[in-house]
Short mmCIF file of C-alpha atoms and ligand atoms in Angstrom, two decimals:
data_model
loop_
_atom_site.label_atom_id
_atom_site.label_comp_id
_atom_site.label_asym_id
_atom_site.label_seq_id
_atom_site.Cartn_x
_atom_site.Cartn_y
_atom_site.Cartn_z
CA UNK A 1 132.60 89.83 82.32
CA UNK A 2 132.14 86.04 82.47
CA UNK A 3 130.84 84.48 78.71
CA UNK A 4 130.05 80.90 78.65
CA UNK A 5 128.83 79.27 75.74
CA UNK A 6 126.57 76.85 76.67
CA UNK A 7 122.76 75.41 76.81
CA UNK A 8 120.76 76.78 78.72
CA UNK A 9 116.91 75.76 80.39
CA UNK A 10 114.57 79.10 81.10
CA UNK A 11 111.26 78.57 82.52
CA UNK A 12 108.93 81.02 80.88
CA UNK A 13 105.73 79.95 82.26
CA UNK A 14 104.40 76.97 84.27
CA UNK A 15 103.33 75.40 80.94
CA UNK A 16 106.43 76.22 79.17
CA UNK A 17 109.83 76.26 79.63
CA UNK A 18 112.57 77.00 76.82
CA UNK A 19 115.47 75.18 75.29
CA UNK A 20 118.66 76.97 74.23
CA UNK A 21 121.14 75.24 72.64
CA UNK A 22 124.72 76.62 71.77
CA UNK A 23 123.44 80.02 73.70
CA UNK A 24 125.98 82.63 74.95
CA UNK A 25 125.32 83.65 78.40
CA UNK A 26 127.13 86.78 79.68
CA UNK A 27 127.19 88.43 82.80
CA UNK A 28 129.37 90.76 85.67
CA UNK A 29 128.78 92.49 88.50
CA UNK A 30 125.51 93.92 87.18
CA UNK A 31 123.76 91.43 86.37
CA UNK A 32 123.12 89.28 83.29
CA UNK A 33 124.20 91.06 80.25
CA UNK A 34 122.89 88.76 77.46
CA UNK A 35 121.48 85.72 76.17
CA UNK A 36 121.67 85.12 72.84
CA UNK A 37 122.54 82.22 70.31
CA UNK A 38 126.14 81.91 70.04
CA UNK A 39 128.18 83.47 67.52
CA UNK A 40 131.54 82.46 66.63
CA UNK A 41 133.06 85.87 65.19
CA UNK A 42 131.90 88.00 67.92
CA UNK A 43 132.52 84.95 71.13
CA UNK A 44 135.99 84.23 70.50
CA UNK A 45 136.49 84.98 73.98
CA UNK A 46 133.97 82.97 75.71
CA UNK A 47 134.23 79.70 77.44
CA UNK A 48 133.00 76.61 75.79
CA UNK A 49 130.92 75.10 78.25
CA UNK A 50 128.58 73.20 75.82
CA UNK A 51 128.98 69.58 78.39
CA UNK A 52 127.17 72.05 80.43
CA UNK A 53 123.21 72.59 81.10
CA UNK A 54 122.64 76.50 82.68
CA UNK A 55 119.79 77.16 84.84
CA UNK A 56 118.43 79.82 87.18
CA UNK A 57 119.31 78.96 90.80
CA UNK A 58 116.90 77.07 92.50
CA UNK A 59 115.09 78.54 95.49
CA UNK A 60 113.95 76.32 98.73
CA UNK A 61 111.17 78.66 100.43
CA UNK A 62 111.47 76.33 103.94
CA UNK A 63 114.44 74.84 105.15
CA UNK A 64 115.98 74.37 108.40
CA UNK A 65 119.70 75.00 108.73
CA UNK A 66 119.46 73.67 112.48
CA UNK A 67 118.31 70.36 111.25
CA UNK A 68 120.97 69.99 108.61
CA UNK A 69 122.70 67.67 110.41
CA UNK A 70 119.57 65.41 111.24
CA UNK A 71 118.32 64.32 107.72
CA UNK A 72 117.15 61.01 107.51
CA UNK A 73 116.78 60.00 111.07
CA UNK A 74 113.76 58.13 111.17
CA UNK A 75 110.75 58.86 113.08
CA UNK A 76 107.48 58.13 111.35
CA UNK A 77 105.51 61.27 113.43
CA UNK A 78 105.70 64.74 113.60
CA UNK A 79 105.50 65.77 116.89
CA UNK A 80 107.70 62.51 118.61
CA UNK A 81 110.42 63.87 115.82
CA UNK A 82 110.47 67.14 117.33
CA UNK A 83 110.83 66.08 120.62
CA UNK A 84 113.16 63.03 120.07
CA UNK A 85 115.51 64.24 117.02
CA UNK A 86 114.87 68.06 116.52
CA UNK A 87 114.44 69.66 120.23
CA UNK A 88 117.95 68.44 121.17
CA UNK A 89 119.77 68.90 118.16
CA UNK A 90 118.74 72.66 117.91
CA UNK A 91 119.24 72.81 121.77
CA UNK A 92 123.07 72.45 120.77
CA UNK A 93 122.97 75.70 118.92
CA UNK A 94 123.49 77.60 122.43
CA UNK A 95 126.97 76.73 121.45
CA UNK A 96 128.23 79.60 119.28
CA UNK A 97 130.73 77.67 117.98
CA UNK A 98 128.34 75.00 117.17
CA UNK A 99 126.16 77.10 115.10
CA UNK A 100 129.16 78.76 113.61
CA UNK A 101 130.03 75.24 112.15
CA UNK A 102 126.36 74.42 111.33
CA UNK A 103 126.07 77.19 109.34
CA UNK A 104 129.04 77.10 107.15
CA UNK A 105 128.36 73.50 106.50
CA UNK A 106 124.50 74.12 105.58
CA UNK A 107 125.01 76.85 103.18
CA UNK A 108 128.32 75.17 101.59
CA UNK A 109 125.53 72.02 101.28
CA UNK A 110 122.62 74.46 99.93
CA UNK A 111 125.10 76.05 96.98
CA UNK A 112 126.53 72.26 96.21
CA UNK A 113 122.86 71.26 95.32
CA UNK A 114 122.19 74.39 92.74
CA UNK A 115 120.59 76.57 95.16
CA UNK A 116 120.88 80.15 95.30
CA UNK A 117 118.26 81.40 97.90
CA UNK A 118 116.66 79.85 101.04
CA UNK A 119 114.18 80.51 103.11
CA UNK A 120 115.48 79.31 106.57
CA UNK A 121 114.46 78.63 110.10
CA UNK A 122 117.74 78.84 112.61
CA UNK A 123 117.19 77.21 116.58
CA UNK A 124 115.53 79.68 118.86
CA UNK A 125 118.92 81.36 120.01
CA UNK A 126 119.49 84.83 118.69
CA UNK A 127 123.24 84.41 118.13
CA UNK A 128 122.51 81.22 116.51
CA UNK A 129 120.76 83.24 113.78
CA UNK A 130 123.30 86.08 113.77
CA UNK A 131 125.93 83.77 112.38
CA UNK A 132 123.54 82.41 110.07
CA UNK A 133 123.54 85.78 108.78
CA UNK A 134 127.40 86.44 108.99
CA UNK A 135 128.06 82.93 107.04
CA UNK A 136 125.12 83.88 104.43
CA UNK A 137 127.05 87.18 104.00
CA UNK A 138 130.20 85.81 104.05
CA UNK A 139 129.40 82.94 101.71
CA UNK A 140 127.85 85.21 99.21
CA UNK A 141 123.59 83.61 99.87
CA UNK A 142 120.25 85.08 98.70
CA UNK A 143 118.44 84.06 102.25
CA UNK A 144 115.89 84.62 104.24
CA UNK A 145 116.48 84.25 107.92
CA UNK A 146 114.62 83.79 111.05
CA UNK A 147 114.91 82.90 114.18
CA UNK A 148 112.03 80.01 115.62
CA UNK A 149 110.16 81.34 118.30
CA UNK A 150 109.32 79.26 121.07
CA UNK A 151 107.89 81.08 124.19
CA UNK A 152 104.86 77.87 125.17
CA UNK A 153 105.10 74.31 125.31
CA UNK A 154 108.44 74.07 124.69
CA UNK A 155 111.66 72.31 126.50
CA UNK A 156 113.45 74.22 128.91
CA UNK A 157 116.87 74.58 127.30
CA UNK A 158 114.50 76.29 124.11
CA UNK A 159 112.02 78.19 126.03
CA UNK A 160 112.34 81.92 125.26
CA UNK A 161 110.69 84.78 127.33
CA UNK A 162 107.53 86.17 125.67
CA UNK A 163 109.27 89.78 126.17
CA UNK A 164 112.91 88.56 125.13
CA UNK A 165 111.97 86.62 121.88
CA UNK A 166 109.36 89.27 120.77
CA UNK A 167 112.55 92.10 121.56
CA UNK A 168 114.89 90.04 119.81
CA UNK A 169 112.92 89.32 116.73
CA UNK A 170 112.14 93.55 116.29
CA UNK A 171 116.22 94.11 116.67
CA UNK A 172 117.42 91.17 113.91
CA UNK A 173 114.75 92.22 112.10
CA UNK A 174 116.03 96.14 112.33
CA UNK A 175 119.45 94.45 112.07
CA UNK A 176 118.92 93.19 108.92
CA UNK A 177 116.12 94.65 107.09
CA UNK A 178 117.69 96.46 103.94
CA UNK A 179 120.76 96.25 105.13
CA UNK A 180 121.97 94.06 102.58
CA UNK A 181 120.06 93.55 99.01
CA UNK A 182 120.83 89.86 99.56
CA UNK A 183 119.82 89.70 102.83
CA UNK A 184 116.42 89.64 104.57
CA UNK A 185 114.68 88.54 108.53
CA UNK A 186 111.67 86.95 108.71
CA UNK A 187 109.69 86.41 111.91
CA UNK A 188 109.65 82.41 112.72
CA UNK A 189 106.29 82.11 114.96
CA UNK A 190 107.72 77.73 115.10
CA UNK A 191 104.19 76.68 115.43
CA UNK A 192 100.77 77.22 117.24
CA UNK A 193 101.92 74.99 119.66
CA UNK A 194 105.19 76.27 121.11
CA UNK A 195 103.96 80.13 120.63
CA UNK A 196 102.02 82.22 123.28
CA UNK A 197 98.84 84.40 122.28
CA UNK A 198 100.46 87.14 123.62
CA UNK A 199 103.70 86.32 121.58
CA UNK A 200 101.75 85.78 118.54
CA UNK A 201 99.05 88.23 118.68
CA UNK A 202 102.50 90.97 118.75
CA UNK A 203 103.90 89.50 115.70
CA UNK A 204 100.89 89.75 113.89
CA UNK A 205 100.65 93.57 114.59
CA UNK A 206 104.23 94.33 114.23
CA UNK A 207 103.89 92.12 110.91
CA UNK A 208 100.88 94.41 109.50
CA UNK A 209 102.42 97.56 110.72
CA UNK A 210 106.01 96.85 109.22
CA UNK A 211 105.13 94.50 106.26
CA UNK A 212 107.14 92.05 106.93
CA UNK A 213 107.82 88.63 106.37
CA UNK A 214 106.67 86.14 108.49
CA UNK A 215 106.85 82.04 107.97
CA UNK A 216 104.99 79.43 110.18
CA UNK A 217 104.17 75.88 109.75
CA UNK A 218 100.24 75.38 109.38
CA UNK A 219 98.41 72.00 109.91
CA UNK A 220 100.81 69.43 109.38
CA UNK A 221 100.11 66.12 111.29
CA UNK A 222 96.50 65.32 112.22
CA UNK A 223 97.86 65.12 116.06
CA UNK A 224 99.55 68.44 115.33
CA UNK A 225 95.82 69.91 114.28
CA UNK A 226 94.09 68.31 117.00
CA UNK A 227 95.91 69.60 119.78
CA UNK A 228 95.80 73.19 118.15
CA UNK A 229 91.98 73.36 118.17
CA UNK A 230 91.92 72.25 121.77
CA UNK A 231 94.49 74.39 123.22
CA UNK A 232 93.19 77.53 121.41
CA UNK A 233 89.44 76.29 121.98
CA UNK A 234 89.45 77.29 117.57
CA UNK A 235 87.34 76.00 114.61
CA UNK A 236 90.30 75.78 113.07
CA UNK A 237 94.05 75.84 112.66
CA UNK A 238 93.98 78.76 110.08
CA UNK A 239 91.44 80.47 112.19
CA UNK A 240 94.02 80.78 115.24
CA UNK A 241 96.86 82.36 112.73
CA UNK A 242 94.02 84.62 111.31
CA UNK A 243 92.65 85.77 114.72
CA UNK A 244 96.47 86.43 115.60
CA UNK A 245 97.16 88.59 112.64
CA UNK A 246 99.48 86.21 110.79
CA UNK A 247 97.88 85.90 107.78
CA UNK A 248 99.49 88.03 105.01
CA UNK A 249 100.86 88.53 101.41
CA UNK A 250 103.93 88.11 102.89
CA UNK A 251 103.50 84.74 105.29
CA UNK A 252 105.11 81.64 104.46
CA UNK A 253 103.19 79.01 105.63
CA UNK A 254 104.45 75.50 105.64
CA UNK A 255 102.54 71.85 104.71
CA UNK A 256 99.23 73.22 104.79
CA UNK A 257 97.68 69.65 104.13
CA UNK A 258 94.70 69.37 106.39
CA UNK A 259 92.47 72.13 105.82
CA UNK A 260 88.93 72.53 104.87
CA UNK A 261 87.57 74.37 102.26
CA UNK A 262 86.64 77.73 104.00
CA UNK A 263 90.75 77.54 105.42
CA UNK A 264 92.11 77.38 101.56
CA UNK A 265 89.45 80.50 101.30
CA UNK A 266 90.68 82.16 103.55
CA UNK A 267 94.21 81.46 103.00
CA UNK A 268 93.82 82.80 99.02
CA UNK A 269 91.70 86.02 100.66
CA UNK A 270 95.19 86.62 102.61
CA UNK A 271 96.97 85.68 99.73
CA UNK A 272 99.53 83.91 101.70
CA UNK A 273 102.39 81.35 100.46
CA UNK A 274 102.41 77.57 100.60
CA UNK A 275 105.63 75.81 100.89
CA UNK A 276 104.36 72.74 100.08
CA UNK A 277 107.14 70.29 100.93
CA UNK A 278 106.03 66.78 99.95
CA UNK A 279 109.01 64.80 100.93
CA UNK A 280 108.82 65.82 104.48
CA UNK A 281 104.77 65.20 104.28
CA UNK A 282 105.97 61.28 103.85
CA UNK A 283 108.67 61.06 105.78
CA UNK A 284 106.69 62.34 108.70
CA UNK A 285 103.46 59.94 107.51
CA UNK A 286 101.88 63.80 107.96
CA UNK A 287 99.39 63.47 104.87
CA UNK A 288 98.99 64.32 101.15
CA UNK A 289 98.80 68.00 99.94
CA UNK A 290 95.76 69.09 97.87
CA UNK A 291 97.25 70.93 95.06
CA UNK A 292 94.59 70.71 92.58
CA UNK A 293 91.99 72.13 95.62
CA UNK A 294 94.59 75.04 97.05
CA UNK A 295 95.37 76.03 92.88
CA UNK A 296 91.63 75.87 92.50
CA UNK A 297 90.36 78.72 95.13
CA UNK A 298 93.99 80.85 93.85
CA UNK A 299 96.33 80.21 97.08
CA UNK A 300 99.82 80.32 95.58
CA UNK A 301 101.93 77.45 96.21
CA UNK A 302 105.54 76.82 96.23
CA UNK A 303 107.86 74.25 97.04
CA UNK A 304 110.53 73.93 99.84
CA UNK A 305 113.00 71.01 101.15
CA UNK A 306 111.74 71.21 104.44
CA UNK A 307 115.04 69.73 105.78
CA UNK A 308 115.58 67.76 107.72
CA UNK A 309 111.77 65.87 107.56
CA UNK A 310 112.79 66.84 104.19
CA UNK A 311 115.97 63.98 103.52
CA UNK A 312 117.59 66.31 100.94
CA UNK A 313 118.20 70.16 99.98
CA UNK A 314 118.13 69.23 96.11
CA UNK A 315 115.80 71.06 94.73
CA UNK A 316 114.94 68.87 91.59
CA UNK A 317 114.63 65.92 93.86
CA UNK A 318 111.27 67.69 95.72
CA UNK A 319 110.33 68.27 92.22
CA UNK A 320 110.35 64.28 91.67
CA UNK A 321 108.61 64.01 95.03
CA UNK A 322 105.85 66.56 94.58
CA UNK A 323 104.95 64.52 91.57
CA UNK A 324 105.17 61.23 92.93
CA UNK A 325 103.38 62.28 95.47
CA UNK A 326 100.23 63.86 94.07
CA UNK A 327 98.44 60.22 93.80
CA UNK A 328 95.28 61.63 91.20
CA UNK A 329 97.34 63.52 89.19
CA UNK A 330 100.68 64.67 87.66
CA UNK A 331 102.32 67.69 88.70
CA UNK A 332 104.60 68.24 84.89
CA UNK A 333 108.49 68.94 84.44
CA UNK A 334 107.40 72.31 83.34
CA UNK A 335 105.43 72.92 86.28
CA UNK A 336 108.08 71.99 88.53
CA UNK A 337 111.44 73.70 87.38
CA UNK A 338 108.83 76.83 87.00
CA UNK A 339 107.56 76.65 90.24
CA UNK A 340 111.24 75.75 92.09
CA UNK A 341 112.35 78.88 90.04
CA UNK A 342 110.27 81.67 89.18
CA UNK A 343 107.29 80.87 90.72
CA UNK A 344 109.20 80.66 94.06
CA UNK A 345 110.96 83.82 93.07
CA UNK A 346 107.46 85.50 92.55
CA UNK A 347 106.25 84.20 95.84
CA UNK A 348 108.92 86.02 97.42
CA UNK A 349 108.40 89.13 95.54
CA UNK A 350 111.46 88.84 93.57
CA UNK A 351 110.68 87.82 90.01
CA UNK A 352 111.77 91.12 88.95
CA UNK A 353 115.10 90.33 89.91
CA UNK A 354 115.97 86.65 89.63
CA UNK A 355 114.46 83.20 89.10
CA UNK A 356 115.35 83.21 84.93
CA UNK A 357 117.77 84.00 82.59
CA UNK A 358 117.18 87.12 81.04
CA UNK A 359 119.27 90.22 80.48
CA UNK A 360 118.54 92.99 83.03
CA UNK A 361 117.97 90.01 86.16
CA UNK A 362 120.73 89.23 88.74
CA UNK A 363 122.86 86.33 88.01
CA UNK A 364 121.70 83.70 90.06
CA UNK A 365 122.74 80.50 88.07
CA UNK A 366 123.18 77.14 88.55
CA UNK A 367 125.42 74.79 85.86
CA UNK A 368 124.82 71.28 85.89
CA UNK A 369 126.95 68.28 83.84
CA UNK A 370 124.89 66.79 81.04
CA UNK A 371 125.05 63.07 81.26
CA UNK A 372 126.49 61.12 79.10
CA UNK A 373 123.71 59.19 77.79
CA UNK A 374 122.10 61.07 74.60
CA UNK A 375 118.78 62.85 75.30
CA UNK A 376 116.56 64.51 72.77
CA UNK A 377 115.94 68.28 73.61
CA UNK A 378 112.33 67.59 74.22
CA UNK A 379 113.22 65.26 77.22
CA UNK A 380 115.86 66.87 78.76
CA UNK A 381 114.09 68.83 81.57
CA UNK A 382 111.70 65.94 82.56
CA UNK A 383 115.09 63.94 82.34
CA UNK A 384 116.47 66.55 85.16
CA UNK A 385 113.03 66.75 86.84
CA UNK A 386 113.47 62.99 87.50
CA UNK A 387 116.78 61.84 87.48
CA UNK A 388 118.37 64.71 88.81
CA UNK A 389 121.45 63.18 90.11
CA UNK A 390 122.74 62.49 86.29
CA UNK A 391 123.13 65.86 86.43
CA UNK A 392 126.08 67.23 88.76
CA UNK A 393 126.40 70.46 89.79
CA UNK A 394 129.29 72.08 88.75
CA UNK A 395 129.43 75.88 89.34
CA UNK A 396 126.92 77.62 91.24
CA UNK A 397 126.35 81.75 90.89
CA UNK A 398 124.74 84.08 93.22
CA UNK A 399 124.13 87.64 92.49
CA UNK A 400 127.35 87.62 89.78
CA UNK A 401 129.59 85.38 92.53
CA UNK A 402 130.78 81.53 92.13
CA UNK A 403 129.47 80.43 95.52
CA UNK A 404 130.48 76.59 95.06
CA UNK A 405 132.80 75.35 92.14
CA UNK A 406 134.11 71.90 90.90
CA UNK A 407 135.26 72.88 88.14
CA UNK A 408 138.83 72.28 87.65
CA UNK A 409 141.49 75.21 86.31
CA UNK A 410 139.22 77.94 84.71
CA UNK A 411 137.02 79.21 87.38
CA UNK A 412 136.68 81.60 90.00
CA UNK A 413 137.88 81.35 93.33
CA UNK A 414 134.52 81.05 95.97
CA UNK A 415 134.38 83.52 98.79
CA UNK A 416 134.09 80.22 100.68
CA UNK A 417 138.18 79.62 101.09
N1 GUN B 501 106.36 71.93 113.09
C1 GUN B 501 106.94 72.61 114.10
N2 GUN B 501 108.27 72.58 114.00
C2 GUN B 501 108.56 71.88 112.91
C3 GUN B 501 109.78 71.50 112.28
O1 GUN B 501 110.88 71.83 112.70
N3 GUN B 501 109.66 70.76 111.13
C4 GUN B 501 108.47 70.39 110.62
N4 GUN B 501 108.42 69.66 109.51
N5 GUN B 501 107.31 70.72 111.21
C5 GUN B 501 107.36 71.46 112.32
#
């Protein structure tokens, strides 16, 4: 049994997020055991951690770990990125040992910046997204993993068969569904434009039949949309993913920033996911999301890095961003550490088990150094929310595990060494 005493931030609701000072938070292998106000006659034995800030783990619900090492090239357009920067930097992931490497180093990076489950897109090789899996196991990450799906449009040295990438998708995903409770596929259609009918209109049945989870990007770049509605003679982008099938509880759809009012319909009658990923949208000059419109017809939106258009996999720092970057309005610090926490947890369908601290959810925790200036209580989230790197990560926790530790002395050893 770990017991830390500590301070802990728990979002409660997207208005309202609680403050725990001097708390005791205790938890082994099953889970979170309590959280309570410390007590100094019955926590003798726990460790005083009160420099410390405790959080739920962050979760990133679209990231690419074959782009990891790309973040920050610059290319002000969506589509010359791919093919300059992205296309051959994911073509190197043919290399086993390449994307062996890749993958340590992305999920080492993901636990070092306080997060504790991804949602991930691996290069379309299906080795390349096997050892994403064996270093997510290994490494002790909540993920979910898919391999992109290229079968149109597409380079050479990417181009899958229409039979092979369909075949491989069904055998990760029968791979990996349930076979781990940490562990989950999730069919990764890239786009519209590198993915067949044919391709697509199979995932979109196999989806429906198998309820599974599927993630896409939707409507990013006005070039992007253009070309879409031309080569798939559509009224619109969404229309092409809903003719297809793709369109469920369970798709992850990506940007979502050019769409007209009868496409946010639809997308809330699906009740499909945004991962609204605003630093990407301006890196890429690819627009501005409408939250207020999407929140207004009830299409639930949460919030990814979208590395590498995305420059960073901090979590707190796309919180910053998807305020800044909401020009008539202010997303608020509650908001924000709700929605990179439980509301992404509930997105994924897994707010029963993690996403807060609570007794009776997995321990999926993230401690962060306080900084040394003095902050009242009332300030210190939107002080995280916005100046996130005052706060260090120190110790990160997934499912009961220390995934990534700088702690000195008194902690345990990651599965990482
Ligand atoms: N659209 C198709 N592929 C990608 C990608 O890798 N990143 C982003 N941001 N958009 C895409």
């Amino acid at each position: 049994m770990r017991k830390i005493r500590t301070n802990l931030l728990n979002p409660v609701a997207p208005t309202q997020t609680e403050y725990l000072e001097n708390h005791l938070i205790a938890w082994d292998d099953d889970g979170i055991q309590s959280v309570r106000p410390y007590d100094p006659t019955l926590d003798k034995d726990a460790q005083d951690r009160t420099d410390l800030l405790c959080l739920p783990g962050n979760i990133d619900l679209h990231t690419h770990l074959s782009q990891h090492r790309i973040r920050g090239i610059y290319e002000p357009s969506l589509l010359d990125w791919l093919q300059t920067h992205v296309y051959p930097e994911e073509a190197l992931f043919a290399d086993p040992a390449y994307a062996e490497k890749l993958s340590a180093d992305f999920f080492q990076a993901l636990f070092a910046a306080g997060t504790t489950t991804g949602v991930i897109y691996t290069a379309p090789f299906r080795q390349a997204c096997e050892l994403a899996f064996s270093r997510a196991k290994l490494g002790g990450a909540r993920a979910f993993i898919g391999m992109t799906l290229m079968d149109a449009n597409s380079p050479e040295n990417l181009m899958q068969s229409t039979d092979q990438a369909f075949r491989d998708s069904v055998e990760l995903h029968e791979a990996h569904h349930g076979s781990s409770p940490l562990l989950e596929f999730i069919f990764t259609p890239r786009f519209a434009l590198s993915c067949s009918p044919k391709l697509m209109s199979r995932l979109g049945r196999f989806v429906q039949e198998n309820d599974a989870w599927l993630q896409t990007h939707l409507s990013e770049n006005p070039r992007e949309v253009s070309e879409v509605l031309k080569l798939f003679n559509a009224e619109s982008y969404t229309q092409v993913y809903e003719d297809f099938g793709l369109l469920t509880p369970k798709s992850i759809l990506a940007h979502a920033i050019h769409l007209s009012e009868r496409e946010m319909e639809l997308l809330a009658e699906r009740r499909c996911k945004i991962a609204h990923c605003p630093d990407s949208n301006f890196f890429l000059k690819s627009g501005e999301m409408d939250w207020r419109s999407l929140e207004a017809k009830g299409v639930q939106i949460g919030l990814g890095s979208d590395v590498a258009a995305g420059s960073s996999l901090d979590m707190f720092y796309h919180a910053k961003m998807a305020n800044y970057r909401q020009s008539a309005f202010s997303l608020g610090p509650e908001l924000l550490f709700h929605t990179l926490t439980l509301g992404n947890a509930r997105l994924l369908g897994l707010d029963a088990r993690i996403g807060s601290l609570e007794a009776g959810k997995e321990a999926d925790l993230c401690f962060r150094k306080l900084p040394n200036r003095e902050i009242e209580p009332q300030n210190l989230l939107s002080a995280l929310c916005f100046c996130s790197e005052e706060f260090p990560v120190v110790e990160t926790v997934v499912a009961s595990k220390t995934v990534f530790c700088t702690l000195e002395g008194q902690l345990h050893q990651s599965s990482w060494n």
